[in-house]
């Protein structure tokens, strides 16, 4: 029996066990919406802006390890989705975005609401398709899901013209697809893994550096086993937070531009670095020349060969699935009982603990003004470290990364690569739908929240009781901080002098609004909000407008050249001591 | 350094623009690009001439390999290879120049493929250097029109790029 393309599409999504489709209807996709109406296998979530649909699908995926699906109409609907697609692409999130297209006879004629979506999205997708024949639709969808979820994951766009949704064909969904030109690697090269084990054995100052790839590759368990087995210090990137438990003593904090003093110093002076699903991003190592000025051996494990040795020279590249490679590495280490020398490790830990001692994340909290760090610290306590946290982009994002200790993967959801303001609220919706019984908090700022604030309406419609924590300082905080550091405190357009009354705004959308102005009220307010299990609560914290994120590494500087927080600036700090008894240095 | 990359790619709509888009988006150079389907009509073969440091060429190769439609990439520079470019050049050919042009075409093993009272159109194949040498050897004012394909390359001997 022949059925319409739209019905085929809906059937394919059901076959892929899709639970939610985030989208917005329009002329080009009305057939598909009609097909969605007639089925009950998956639910559709109507957002208020297509960008939010993609962010929600993205966070649904990040928080659940399932695939996010978004559906948008042609033209403006499709281009509105681009920011979300680019966000997912930069962070390698598996996702399928279906966009409507004008009918095939109209393609190329500048028809109403026509945009070349395949062309527009090409640089920001793992792959994309234009389906020209209804007979190809089911296979294309199968391929899209396969490509999005295998190898280095990423978003895949399928552009479907309206006449293809109307045309009829027999529905046959392939069980699997093979693409001859696409064979993502899984197993790491055994010889290379052996070399990595040997390097670890010779290391005097080993360091394990874990990125978002470890979370995407579900390798958190293996990372934890490796670190504990070797008793080696571990750091996570912004994207890797949660891959290794943030409260663990072997965890030295996040590294990079706003990483802890000890994490950055250790990265600079380690003699052997095992990079796991991490790519030496410019926000992580800043200046490669400075980073490599202290000689070190580098092992890099990544599924994407193009991420290996992109910015730094790598001694032992291992291409493969991180989980698989780590399993093999752990097996070799167990078999050979190869370990770094205990004497050297003790000396290394002494050095790290001395770097830890000044507490680079300490901040002054008085009774008058709420420090943003204090809110994050209290949030961690009140939620018992169990909440799923989404964030927008800015100072609040960095404060969250620094002060909320993520103890499990898929708990920390933020736009790391693209740095997309407006991500937090729709992401919280998506994460809440994927995890209906979890506490989900969106950490945002007065600038970021206004970029997709219309989604308060979607939250109302679908009863997503997220807790919004607005660190309101009346500024674009990170912009202000940079203007202080690099632009002579000329606050060019970083002051937001027309903020809405966020409490009334939340109430206007049918939610609960609170404003918190005193440090003493922070914890009670958080407790009250998280007790309201069924309601969305918008907490507007009026925080210190001049608080800055420390430590900070300015562009081009080395990891050992941090701008330190005020309390450390007058301290006598412990430098790296090359003559510690690490044994014979390699 | 100049490199010549051979790329086997699925013969699908949009595949070519994915390759060129990759170069422009990542700031790499394409010096020349030739493409046509192979003996297997489902596959095309591209020859891309580019230049850059070893690191840049490594990234280009890795990024090309990452494209879903790319089946295989080799750098022909890694071993002996042969390359050829085709040029069609239209020259003024009147009076005593007529003989001179014919002689020049013969010296460079070109073929005159179109003749009018006033012009010759010469077909010439060879390396880019040879074609440029031919252009330089002519009286510049006699050149009316030039069209070149860019290099096509193939490995010498038993070295084969095939699925």
XYZ file of C-alpha atoms in Angstrom:
749
model
C 0.000 0.000 0.000
C 1.256 3.416 -0.872
C 1.287 6.168 1.721
C 2.291 9.820 1.527
C 5.825 11.082 2.085
C 4.625 12.841 5.214
C 3.262 9.586 6.593
C 6.477 7.799 5.642
C 8.420 10.431 7.556
C 6.286 10.004 10.662
C 6.599 6.218 10.430
C 10.395 6.482 10.104
C 10.630 8.614 13.250
C 8.538 6.063 15.106
C 10.821 3.284 13.826
C 13.789 5.196 15.246
C 12.017 5.259 18.634
C 11.870 9.027 18.622
C 10.084 10.240 21.728
C 9.828 13.975 21.071
C 9.989 16.166 18.018
C 10.648 19.814 18.751
C 9.313 22.066 16.065
C 7.234 24.782 14.535
C 4.725 24.321 11.697
C 4.511 26.284 8.463
C 3.298 25.980 4.879
C 6.036 23.667 3.653
C 5.596 21.123 6.437
C 1.819 21.113 6.876
C 1.531 17.630 5.370
C 4.023 16.393 7.954
C 2.113 18.091 10.765
C -1.061 16.440 9.557
C 0.704 13.067 9.643
C 1.950 13.829 13.156
C -1.604 14.640 14.231
C -2.763 11.220 13.023
C -0.225 9.171 14.973
C 0.499 8.628 18.650
C 3.968 7.109 18.654
C 5.834 10.309 19.466
C 4.922 13.698 20.851
C 5.471 17.058 19.254
C 6.629 20.044 21.306
C 5.619 23.395 19.869
C 8.295 25.946 20.652
C 7.957 29.677 20.131
C 11.032 30.111 17.927
C 12.816 27.573 15.724
C 16.186 28.278 17.341
C 14.708 27.040 20.602
C 13.429 23.870 18.908
C 16.949 22.907 17.945
C 18.439 23.835 21.340
C 15.747 21.785 23.074
C 16.396 18.790 20.822
C 20.126 19.270 21.453
C 19.759 19.255 25.249
C 17.340 16.354 25.054
C 20.159 14.480 23.359
C 22.953 15.695 25.660
C 21.057 14.817 28.812
C 19.752 11.419 27.730
C 22.124 9.888 25.194
C 19.172 9.551 22.828
C 18.897 11.462 19.600
C 17.272 14.893 19.394
C 14.921 15.641 16.512
C 13.726 19.041 15.318
C 11.241 19.898 12.579
C 11.020 23.331 11.009
C 9.392 24.847 7.994
C 11.242 26.251 4.989
C 12.778 29.713 4.555
C 12.768 31.693 7.793
C 11.961 28.606 9.863
C 15.001 26.832 8.469
C 17.363 29.798 8.850
C 16.133 30.413 12.400
C 17.282 26.880 13.136
C 20.838 27.511 11.944
C 22.174 28.890 15.243
C 20.958 25.785 17.008
C 22.462 23.528 14.358
C 25.824 25.304 14.587
C 25.710 24.958 18.376
C 25.172 21.209 18.113
C 27.829 20.895 15.421
C 30.498 22.609 17.498
C 29.801 20.308 20.444
C 29.316 17.147 18.297
C 25.759 16.468 19.403
C 23.800 13.775 17.536
C 20.698 15.321 16.068
C 18.420 15.142 13.043
C 16.855 18.364 11.804
C 14.100 18.078 9.225
C 13.397 21.229 7.275
C 10.578 21.815 4.861
C 11.393 22.995 1.364
C 9.289 24.492 -1.416
C 8.045 21.998 -3.996
C 10.702 20.555 -6.320
C 9.350 22.370 -9.416
C 9.845 25.682 -7.573
C 13.351 25.013 -6.287
C 15.753 27.564 -7.668
C 13.081 30.060 -8.675
C 13.320 32.281 -5.580
C 9.881 31.000 -4.641
C 8.026 32.262 -1.579
C 9.890 31.116 1.556
C 12.556 29.356 -0.479
C 16.037 29.180 0.949
C 18.859 26.833 -0.056
C 18.943 24.980 3.254
C 21.453 22.408 2.067
C 23.763 25.253 1.072
C 23.085 27.343 4.182
C 23.713 24.524 6.593
C 26.600 22.826 4.771
C 29.441 24.264 6.873
C 27.686 23.520 10.174
C 26.410 19.973 9.776
C 28.010 16.577 9.816
C 26.051 15.900 6.643
C 22.914 17.044 4.885
C 20.442 15.798 2.321
C 17.863 17.176 -0.084
C 15.257 14.512 -0.804
C 14.015 14.891 -4.354
C 12.042 11.691 -4.695
C 9.620 10.186 -2.193
C 11.124 6.759 -2.952
C 14.401 7.907 -1.374
C 12.821 9.369 1.752
C 12.900 6.380 4.115
C 16.464 5.381 3.206
C 17.631 8.964 3.574
C 16.133 9.204 7.052
C 17.788 5.924 8.035
C 21.114 7.231 6.747
C 20.642 10.516 8.606
C 20.115 8.779 11.951
C 23.043 6.468 11.276
C 25.420 9.294 10.384
C 24.288 11.525 13.256
C 24.882 8.912 15.926
C 27.989 7.052 14.785
C 31.651 8.051 14.708
C 32.079 11.603 15.897
C 28.406 12.489 16.343
C 26.850 15.606 14.865
C 23.730 17.199 13.432
C 22.319 15.996 10.111
C 19.816 18.068 8.137
C 17.200 16.555 5.831
C 15.536 19.082 3.545
C 12.184 17.745 2.335
C 10.264 19.537 -0.441
C 6.523 19.877 0.016
C 5.613 17.799 -3.051
C 7.751 14.946 -1.709
C 5.653 14.972 1.468
C 2.520 14.759 -0.712
C 3.718 12.120 -3.184
C 3.041 8.483 -2.400
C 5.235 5.427 -2.135
C 5.304 2.044 -0.476
C 6.783 2.294 3.009
C 9.832 0.166 3.529
C 12.222 1.087 6.289
C 15.651 -0.458 5.893
C 16.908 -2.269 8.994
C 20.381 -0.924 8.474
C 22.315 1.085 5.961
C 25.880 0.804 4.819
C 27.601 3.769 3.263
C 30.767 2.639 1.470
C 32.506 5.969 1.977
C 31.678 6.200 5.682
C 33.360 3.777 8.049
C 33.903 5.407 11.430
C 36.744 3.856 13.420
C 36.099 1.988 16.674
C 39.160 0.039 17.746
C 42.325 1.937 18.554
C 45.608 0.658 17.147
C 46.971 -1.917 19.671
C 50.578 -0.830 19.111
C 49.723 2.763 19.866
C 47.801 1.805 23.003
C 50.828 -0.166 24.164
C 53.007 2.887 23.580
C 50.613 4.962 25.698
C 50.929 2.441 28.523
C 54.712 2.597 28.270
C 54.688 6.386 28.409
C 52.521 6.250 31.532
C 54.974 3.902 33.155
C 57.861 6.270 32.482
C 55.944 9.380 33.533
C 57.075 11.403 36.515
C 54.354 13.997 36.293
C 51.402 12.374 34.519
C 48.140 14.206 33.933
C 44.817 13.037 32.542
C 42.965 15.661 30.516
C 39.359 14.762 29.687
C 37.044 16.513 27.237
C 33.471 16.291 25.984
C 34.346 13.322 23.790
C 34.553 11.150 26.899
C 30.938 12.038 27.720
C 29.691 11.592 24.152
C 31.531 8.284 24.005
C 30.007 7.161 27.320
C 33.507 6.534 28.649
C 33.095 8.130 32.058
C 33.343 4.816 33.883
C 36.598 3.939 32.116
C 38.041 7.412 32.732
C 37.287 7.075 36.431
C 38.785 3.609 36.591
C 41.962 4.727 34.822
C 42.479 7.797 37.028
C 41.889 5.913 40.281
C 43.946 2.941 39.241
C 46.928 5.169 38.531
C 46.297 7.752 41.267
C 47.000 10.445 38.710
C 45.581 13.996 38.778
C 42.659 14.557 36.429
C 41.233 17.691 34.860
C 38.104 18.188 32.774
C 37.442 20.739 30.093
C 34.270 22.829 30.169
C 32.653 20.224 27.915
C 34.079 17.348 29.897
C 32.713 18.341 33.315
C 31.085 15.319 34.902
C 33.194 12.824 32.944
C 35.225 12.459 36.128
C 33.474 13.196 39.468
C 33.978 16.864 40.333
C 33.991 16.224 44.088
C 36.748 13.619 43.942
C 40.143 14.511 45.491
C 42.003 13.353 42.363
C 40.077 15.974 40.386
C 42.019 19.233 40.258
C 39.238 21.293 38.709
C 38.447 22.552 35.252
C 41.371 23.895 33.237
C 41.664 26.601 30.650
C 40.841 30.274 30.407
C 38.855 30.200 33.651
C 40.303 27.019 35.086
C 41.724 26.624 38.560
C 45.302 27.618 39.340
C 46.261 24.029 40.119
C 44.648 22.558 36.986
C 46.424 25.007 34.690
C 49.789 24.813 36.437
C 49.629 21.019 36.321
C 48.803 21.115 32.608
C 51.759 23.387 31.947
C 54.289 21.388 33.938
C 53.089 17.811 33.455
C 55.588 15.654 31.611
C 53.020 13.227 30.223
C 49.491 14.162 29.205
C 46.789 11.675 28.273
C 44.145 13.620 26.353
C 40.844 11.773 26.214
C 38.217 13.121 23.811
C 39.706 16.580 24.149
C 41.234 18.702 21.409
C 43.554 21.305 22.998
C 41.065 24.060 22.219
C 42.267 27.671 22.244
C 40.178 28.302 25.370
C 41.995 25.377 27.030
C 45.687 25.808 26.274
C 45.603 29.391 25.065
C 48.906 29.802 23.230
C 50.297 26.485 21.849
C 53.879 27.813 21.813
C 53.729 28.750 25.493
C 52.046 25.458 26.287
C 54.768 23.455 24.595
C 57.597 25.552 26.050
C 57.719 23.005 28.868
C 58.542 19.762 27.108
C 55.980 17.011 27.507
C 54.850 13.794 25.929
C 51.281 13.817 24.661
C 48.960 10.889 24.038
C 45.693 11.882 22.342
C 42.699 9.579 22.053
C 39.967 10.778 19.693
C 37.522 9.269 17.270
C 38.100 12.082 14.803
C 41.551 11.993 13.178
C 41.225 15.646 12.202
C 41.057 16.617 15.883
C 44.352 14.923 16.597
C 47.466 17.084 16.445
C 45.461 20.030 15.120
C 47.002 22.557 17.499
C 49.814 20.708 19.266
C 52.272 18.007 18.278
C 51.120 14.623 19.564
C 53.583 11.834 20.349
C 51.088 8.985 20.458
C 47.901 9.567 18.435
C 45.194 6.960 18.972
C 42.189 7.094 16.647
C 39.203 5.214 17.977
C 36.162 5.149 20.166
C 37.312 6.468 23.564
C 35.452 3.844 25.541
C 36.968 1.054 23.514
C 40.471 2.484 23.578
C 40.358 3.091 27.333
C 39.160 -0.457 27.934
C 42.138 -1.745 25.969
C 44.533 0.608 27.752
C 43.228 -0.425 31.173
C 43.555 -4.088 30.223
C 47.203 -3.618 29.223
C 47.964 -1.681 32.405
C 46.393 -4.443 34.477
C 48.176 -7.161 32.604
C 51.614 -5.566 32.715
C 51.074 -3.868 36.046
C 52.718 -0.804 34.503
C 52.411 2.204 36.819
C 54.163 5.546 37.182
C 56.750 5.424 39.970
C 55.149 5.979 43.334
C 57.960 8.215 44.507
C 57.588 10.524 41.527
C 53.815 10.574 41.891
C 54.061 11.558 45.551
C 56.356 14.436 44.676
C 53.971 15.473 41.898
C 50.983 15.400 44.258
C 52.951 17.467 46.817
C 53.554 20.049 44.131
C 49.889 20.064 43.073
C 48.654 20.323 46.630
C 50.849 23.347 47.166
C 49.261 24.925 44.102
C 45.884 24.016 45.522
C 46.540 25.588 48.903
C 45.806 29.254 48.044
C 42.294 28.194 46.886
C 42.055 30.045 43.603
C 38.244 29.868 43.696
C 37.925 31.622 47.041
C 35.751 34.777 46.969
C 34.654 37.266 49.619
C 30.987 37.007 50.616
C 29.666 39.662 52.988
C 26.140 40.243 54.337
C 25.242 42.952 51.869
C 25.746 42.008 48.253
C 25.152 38.563 46.796
C 28.235 37.220 45.086
C 27.310 35.106 42.048
C 29.720 32.390 43.176
C 27.765 32.133 46.439
C 24.541 31.377 44.554
C 26.241 28.557 42.685
C 27.741 27.138 45.830
C 24.366 27.194 47.585
C 22.676 25.703 44.525
C 25.093 22.773 44.726
C 24.267 22.276 48.395
C 20.498 22.635 48.031
C 20.272 20.226 45.085
C 22.741 17.814 46.666
C 24.760 18.068 43.480
C 22.074 16.028 41.735
C 20.383 18.561 39.461
C 20.773 18.663 35.714
C 22.179 22.091 35.010
C 21.865 23.967 31.747
C 23.504 27.291 31.249
C 23.562 30.218 28.934
C 26.802 31.881 27.979
C 28.736 34.412 29.980
C 30.084 34.914 33.478
C 27.263 32.841 34.979
C 28.323 29.908 32.798
C 31.872 30.070 34.128
C 30.718 30.485 37.736
C 28.583 27.369 37.311
C 31.463 25.411 35.809
C 33.696 26.476 38.689
C 31.373 26.099 41.675
C 28.895 23.352 40.868
C 30.734 20.063 41.158
C 29.410 17.800 38.458
C 29.729 14.248 39.620
C 28.233 12.421 36.686
C 28.184 12.775 32.924
C 25.252 14.346 31.042
C 24.471 16.524 34.025
C 26.095 19.697 32.689
C 24.603 21.075 29.510
C 26.043 24.185 27.952
C 27.084 25.589 24.619
C 30.831 25.099 24.807
C 32.082 25.429 21.260
C 29.849 28.086 19.773
C 29.068 29.942 23.001
C 25.437 30.540 22.142
C 23.554 33.026 24.300
C 19.902 31.995 24.458
C 20.774 28.309 24.776
C 19.957 27.863 28.473
C 16.165 28.047 28.686
C 15.227 25.912 25.671
C 17.979 23.485 26.729
C 16.395 23.229 30.163
C 13.046 22.399 28.524
C 14.621 19.670 26.444
C 16.531 18.229 29.392
C 13.429 18.277 31.587
C 11.372 16.440 28.960
C 14.112 13.813 28.695
C 14.351 13.550 32.493
C 10.867 14.259 33.833
C 11.707 13.370 37.424
C 15.007 15.240 37.702
C 15.562 18.710 39.082
C 16.569 20.841 36.132
C 18.024 24.287 36.642
C 18.832 26.861 33.987
C 21.624 29.201 35.015
C 21.422 32.387 33.067
C 22.087 36.100 33.122
C 20.017 39.144 32.388
C 21.529 39.346 28.900
C 21.290 35.688 27.883
C 17.795 34.974 29.197
C 16.305 37.676 27.004
C 17.570 35.968 23.874
C 14.990 33.186 24.056
C 12.711 34.327 26.861
C 9.610 33.576 24.762
C 10.153 29.914 25.662
C 8.598 30.613 29.060
C 5.408 30.133 27.098
C 6.467 26.678 25.853
C 7.420 25.715 29.412
C 3.902 26.648 30.491
C 2.269 24.601 27.770
C 4.278 21.445 28.441
C 4.547 21.779 32.225
C 8.319 21.732 32.369
C 9.011 22.871 35.934
C 12.548 24.110 35.372
C 14.166 26.419 37.893
C 15.607 29.514 36.283
C 18.465 31.091 38.182
C 19.101 34.515 36.772
C 22.372 36.010 37.988
C 21.244 39.538 37.344
C 24.037 42.081 37.453
C 22.592 44.581 35.014
C 25.489 44.045 32.644
C 26.618 41.767 29.904
C 29.001 40.536 32.544
C 31.672 38.815 30.486
C 31.707 41.678 28.013
C 32.083 44.115 30.907
C 34.918 42.044 32.349
C 36.805 42.114 29.054
C 36.183 45.823 28.688
C 37.750 46.278 32.125
C 40.735 44.101 31.285
C 41.420 45.090 27.699
C 39.491 48.248 26.809
C 40.309 50.708 29.580
C 36.991 50.168 31.397
C 35.094 51.738 28.516
C 31.751 49.974 28.945
C 30.687 50.210 25.344
C 27.109 48.886 25.156
C 27.593 46.323 27.891
C 25.172 48.007 30.266
C 21.602 46.825 29.982
C 19.663 49.796 31.258
C 16.162 48.668 30.430
C 15.729 45.336 32.136
C 12.213 44.016 32.528
C 10.731 43.173 35.904
C 11.600 39.483 35.687
C 9.222 38.539 38.487
C 6.243 40.095 36.753
C 7.407 38.672 33.475
C 7.492 35.154 34.894
C 4.057 35.727 36.390
C 2.735 37.031 33.085
C 3.598 33.644 31.564
C 1.854 31.871 34.454
C 4.960 30.935 36.430
C 6.314 31.772 39.875
C 8.691 34.724 40.100
C 11.030 35.621 42.971
C 13.569 38.327 43.440
C 16.425 37.763 45.891
C 18.534 40.700 46.979
C 20.242 39.626 50.236
C 22.853 36.904 50.752
C 20.886 35.543 53.707
C 17.890 34.885 51.442
C 19.782 32.900 48.826
C 19.565 29.476 50.402
C 15.957 29.758 51.659
C 14.823 30.971 48.253
C 16.538 28.083 46.512
C 14.996 25.609 48.952
C 11.547 27.098 48.438
C 11.894 27.030 44.671
C 13.132 23.440 44.461
C 10.314 22.369 46.782
C 7.822 23.497 44.120
C 8.126 20.360 42.064
C 5.328 21.196 39.664
C 6.079 24.821 38.952
C 8.561 26.744 36.912
C 10.232 29.228 39.230
C 12.101 32.218 37.891
C 14.624 33.346 40.534
C 16.031 36.772 39.879
C 19.177 37.098 42.005
C 20.477 40.662 42.148
C 24.187 39.955 42.306
C 27.355 41.996 42.629
C 27.448 43.943 39.369
C 31.245 44.117 39.436
C 32.083 40.476 40.206
C 34.639 39.045 37.795
C 35.565 35.514 36.871
C 38.974 34.474 38.200
C 41.411 32.960 37.472
C 41.643 34.162 33.905
C 44.169 33.622 31.160
C 44.432 36.393 28.644
C 44.688 35.468 24.974
C 48.215 34.542 23.960
C 49.451 34.008 27.517
C 50.647 30.725 28.947
C 48.753 28.485 31.349
C 51.190 29.557 34.077
C 50.497 33.254 33.438
C 47.012 33.513 34.920
C 45.387 36.689 36.153
C 44.760 35.578 39.716
C 41.911 36.551 42.025
C 42.616 39.538 44.298
C 43.303 37.410 47.384
C 46.144 35.607 45.596
C 47.746 38.635 44.071
C 49.779 39.486 47.162
C 50.562 35.876 48.068
C 53.939 34.258 47.745
C 53.011 31.492 45.316
C 54.773 28.187 44.942
C 56.430 27.989 41.547
C 57.015 24.785 39.662
C 60.000 23.092 41.284
C 61.914 21.135 38.759
C 64.300 19.781 41.379
C 61.707 17.970 43.434
C 62.520 14.342 43.834
C 60.586 12.988 40.863
C 63.350 10.439 40.320
C 65.229 10.628 37.022
C 63.379 13.065 34.822
C 62.572 11.773 31.392
C 54.794 23.396 -0.802
C 52.679 22.373 -3.783
C 50.673 19.178 -3.318
C 48.452 17.265 -5.687
C 45.616 15.364 -4.044
C 43.510 12.701 -5.710
C 40.065 12.247 -4.236
C 37.558 9.503 -4.991
C 34.101 10.770 -4.171
C 30.536 9.563 -4.553
C 29.026 10.926 -7.748
C 26.209 12.781 -6.018
C 24.667 16.206 -6.383
C 26.313 18.649 -4.043
C 29.454 16.605 -3.427
C 31.669 19.015 -5.331
C 30.397 22.028 -3.417
C 31.073 20.201 -0.153
C 34.725 19.906 -1.160
C 35.096 23.484 -2.370
C 33.112 24.718 0.645
C 35.532 22.897 2.930
C 38.486 24.705 1.384
C 36.893 28.149 1.552
C 35.436 27.715 5.047
C 38.748 26.613 6.526
C 40.891 29.081 4.651
C 42.769 26.598 2.476
C 43.773 27.274 -1.119
C 42.683 25.511 -4.249
C 45.158 26.184 -7.045
C 43.270 24.002 -9.462
C 40.531 21.424 -9.413
C 39.508 18.933 -12.080
C 36.721 16.414 -11.735
C 34.892 13.848 -13.810
C 33.192 10.530 -13.236
C 35.380 7.411 -13.346
C 34.839 4.096 -15.124
C 32.415 3.427 -12.273
C 29.626 5.943 -12.896
C 28.728 6.087 -9.197
C 32.107 7.566 -8.414
C 33.952 10.709 -9.439
C 37.636 11.432 -9.177
C 38.996 14.854 -8.373
C 42.493 16.142 -8.686
C 43.088 19.065 -6.371
C 46.262 21.088 -6.570
C 46.873 23.006 -3.379
C 49.751 24.369 -1.370
C 50.601 24.717 2.280
C 52.845 23.460 5.036
C 52.915 19.769 5.905
C 50.547 20.448 8.834
C 48.069 22.222 6.580
C 48.140 19.432 4.000
C 47.621 16.873 6.769
C 44.572 18.791 7.992
C 43.212 19.136 4.450
C 43.566 15.391 3.931
C 41.918 14.590 7.258
C 39.094 17.051 6.682
C 38.471 15.681 3.183
C 38.366 12.164 4.587
C 35.791 13.340 7.100
C 33.290 14.284 4.396
C 30.704 11.545 4.223
C 30.852 11.272 0.424
C 34.627 11.041 0.187
C 35.681 7.452 -0.441
C 39.463 7.835 -0.512
C 42.121 10.530 -0.586
C 45.754 10.183 -1.574
C 48.533 12.706 -1.853
C 50.207 11.993 -5.193
C 53.313 13.837 -4.015
C 54.118 10.958 -1.718
C 55.394 8.911 -4.672
C 56.150 9.319 -8.354
C 53.228 10.532 -10.364
C 52.289 11.893 -13.726
C 50.237 14.996 -14.249
C 48.728 16.561 -17.297
C 46.836 19.705 -17.988
C 44.947 20.584 -21.146
C 45.083 24.028 -22.713
C 43.162 25.440 -25.627
C 44.782 28.604 -26.893
C 43.522 30.805 -29.698
C 46.228 32.863 -31.410
C 46.339 35.421 -34.178
C 47.756 33.722 -37.254
C 48.162 35.973 -40.252
C 50.952 36.575 -42.752
C 54.319 35.231 -41.722
C 53.028 34.591 -38.157
C 50.987 31.771 -39.581
C 54.026 29.616 -40.208
C 55.637 30.666 -36.973
C 52.586 29.619 -34.982
C 52.453 26.259 -36.681
C 56.135 25.733 -35.934
C 55.708 26.648 -32.286
C 52.751 24.287 -31.935
C 54.832 21.479 -33.461
C 57.790 22.147 -31.167
C 55.518 21.850 -28.135
C 53.673 18.886 -29.634
C 50.467 20.829 -29.808
C 47.742 20.269 -32.357
C 45.940 22.889 -34.308
C 42.290 21.956 -33.960
C 40.556 24.957 -35.500
C 41.643 27.208 -38.286
C 40.262 30.439 -39.697
C 41.841 32.966 -42.019
C 43.112 34.940 -39.079
C 43.377 32.477 -36.187
C 44.588 29.106 -35.050
C 43.235 27.297 -32.036
C 45.892 25.039 -30.569
C 45.347 22.126 -28.214
C 48.231 21.441 -25.881
C 48.650 18.976 -23.037
C 51.414 18.633 -20.492
C 52.413 19.823 -17.089
C 51.386 23.292 -16.020
C 55.002 24.419 -16.504
C 55.065 23.260 -20.082
C 51.831 25.079 -20.890
C 53.098 28.236 -19.251
C 56.351 27.908 -21.179
C 54.366 27.763 -24.393
C 52.476 30.926 -23.484
C 55.730 32.674 -22.642
C 57.319 31.579 -25.875
C 54.638 33.258 -27.970
C 54.420 36.858 -28.941
C 52.049 38.005 -26.206
C 50.079 40.283 -28.494
C 49.222 37.290 -30.656
C 47.336 35.488 -27.879
C 43.603 36.016 -28.238
C 42.196 33.603 -25.694
C 43.430 30.917 -23.323
C 41.585 28.224 -21.401
C 43.277 25.675 -19.131
C 41.790 22.763 -17.231
C 44.091 22.514 -14.246
C 46.048 19.379 -13.514
C 44.856 15.777 -13.629
C 47.162 13.407 -11.846
C 47.769 9.690 -11.557
C 50.347 7.634 -9.676
C 53.148 5.993 -11.654
C 53.449 2.245 -12.012
C 51.356 -0.063 -9.882
C 50.126 2.575 -7.468
C 46.351 2.698 -7.839
C 43.581 4.713 -6.275
C 40.545 2.513 -6.317
C 37.888 1.322 -3.919
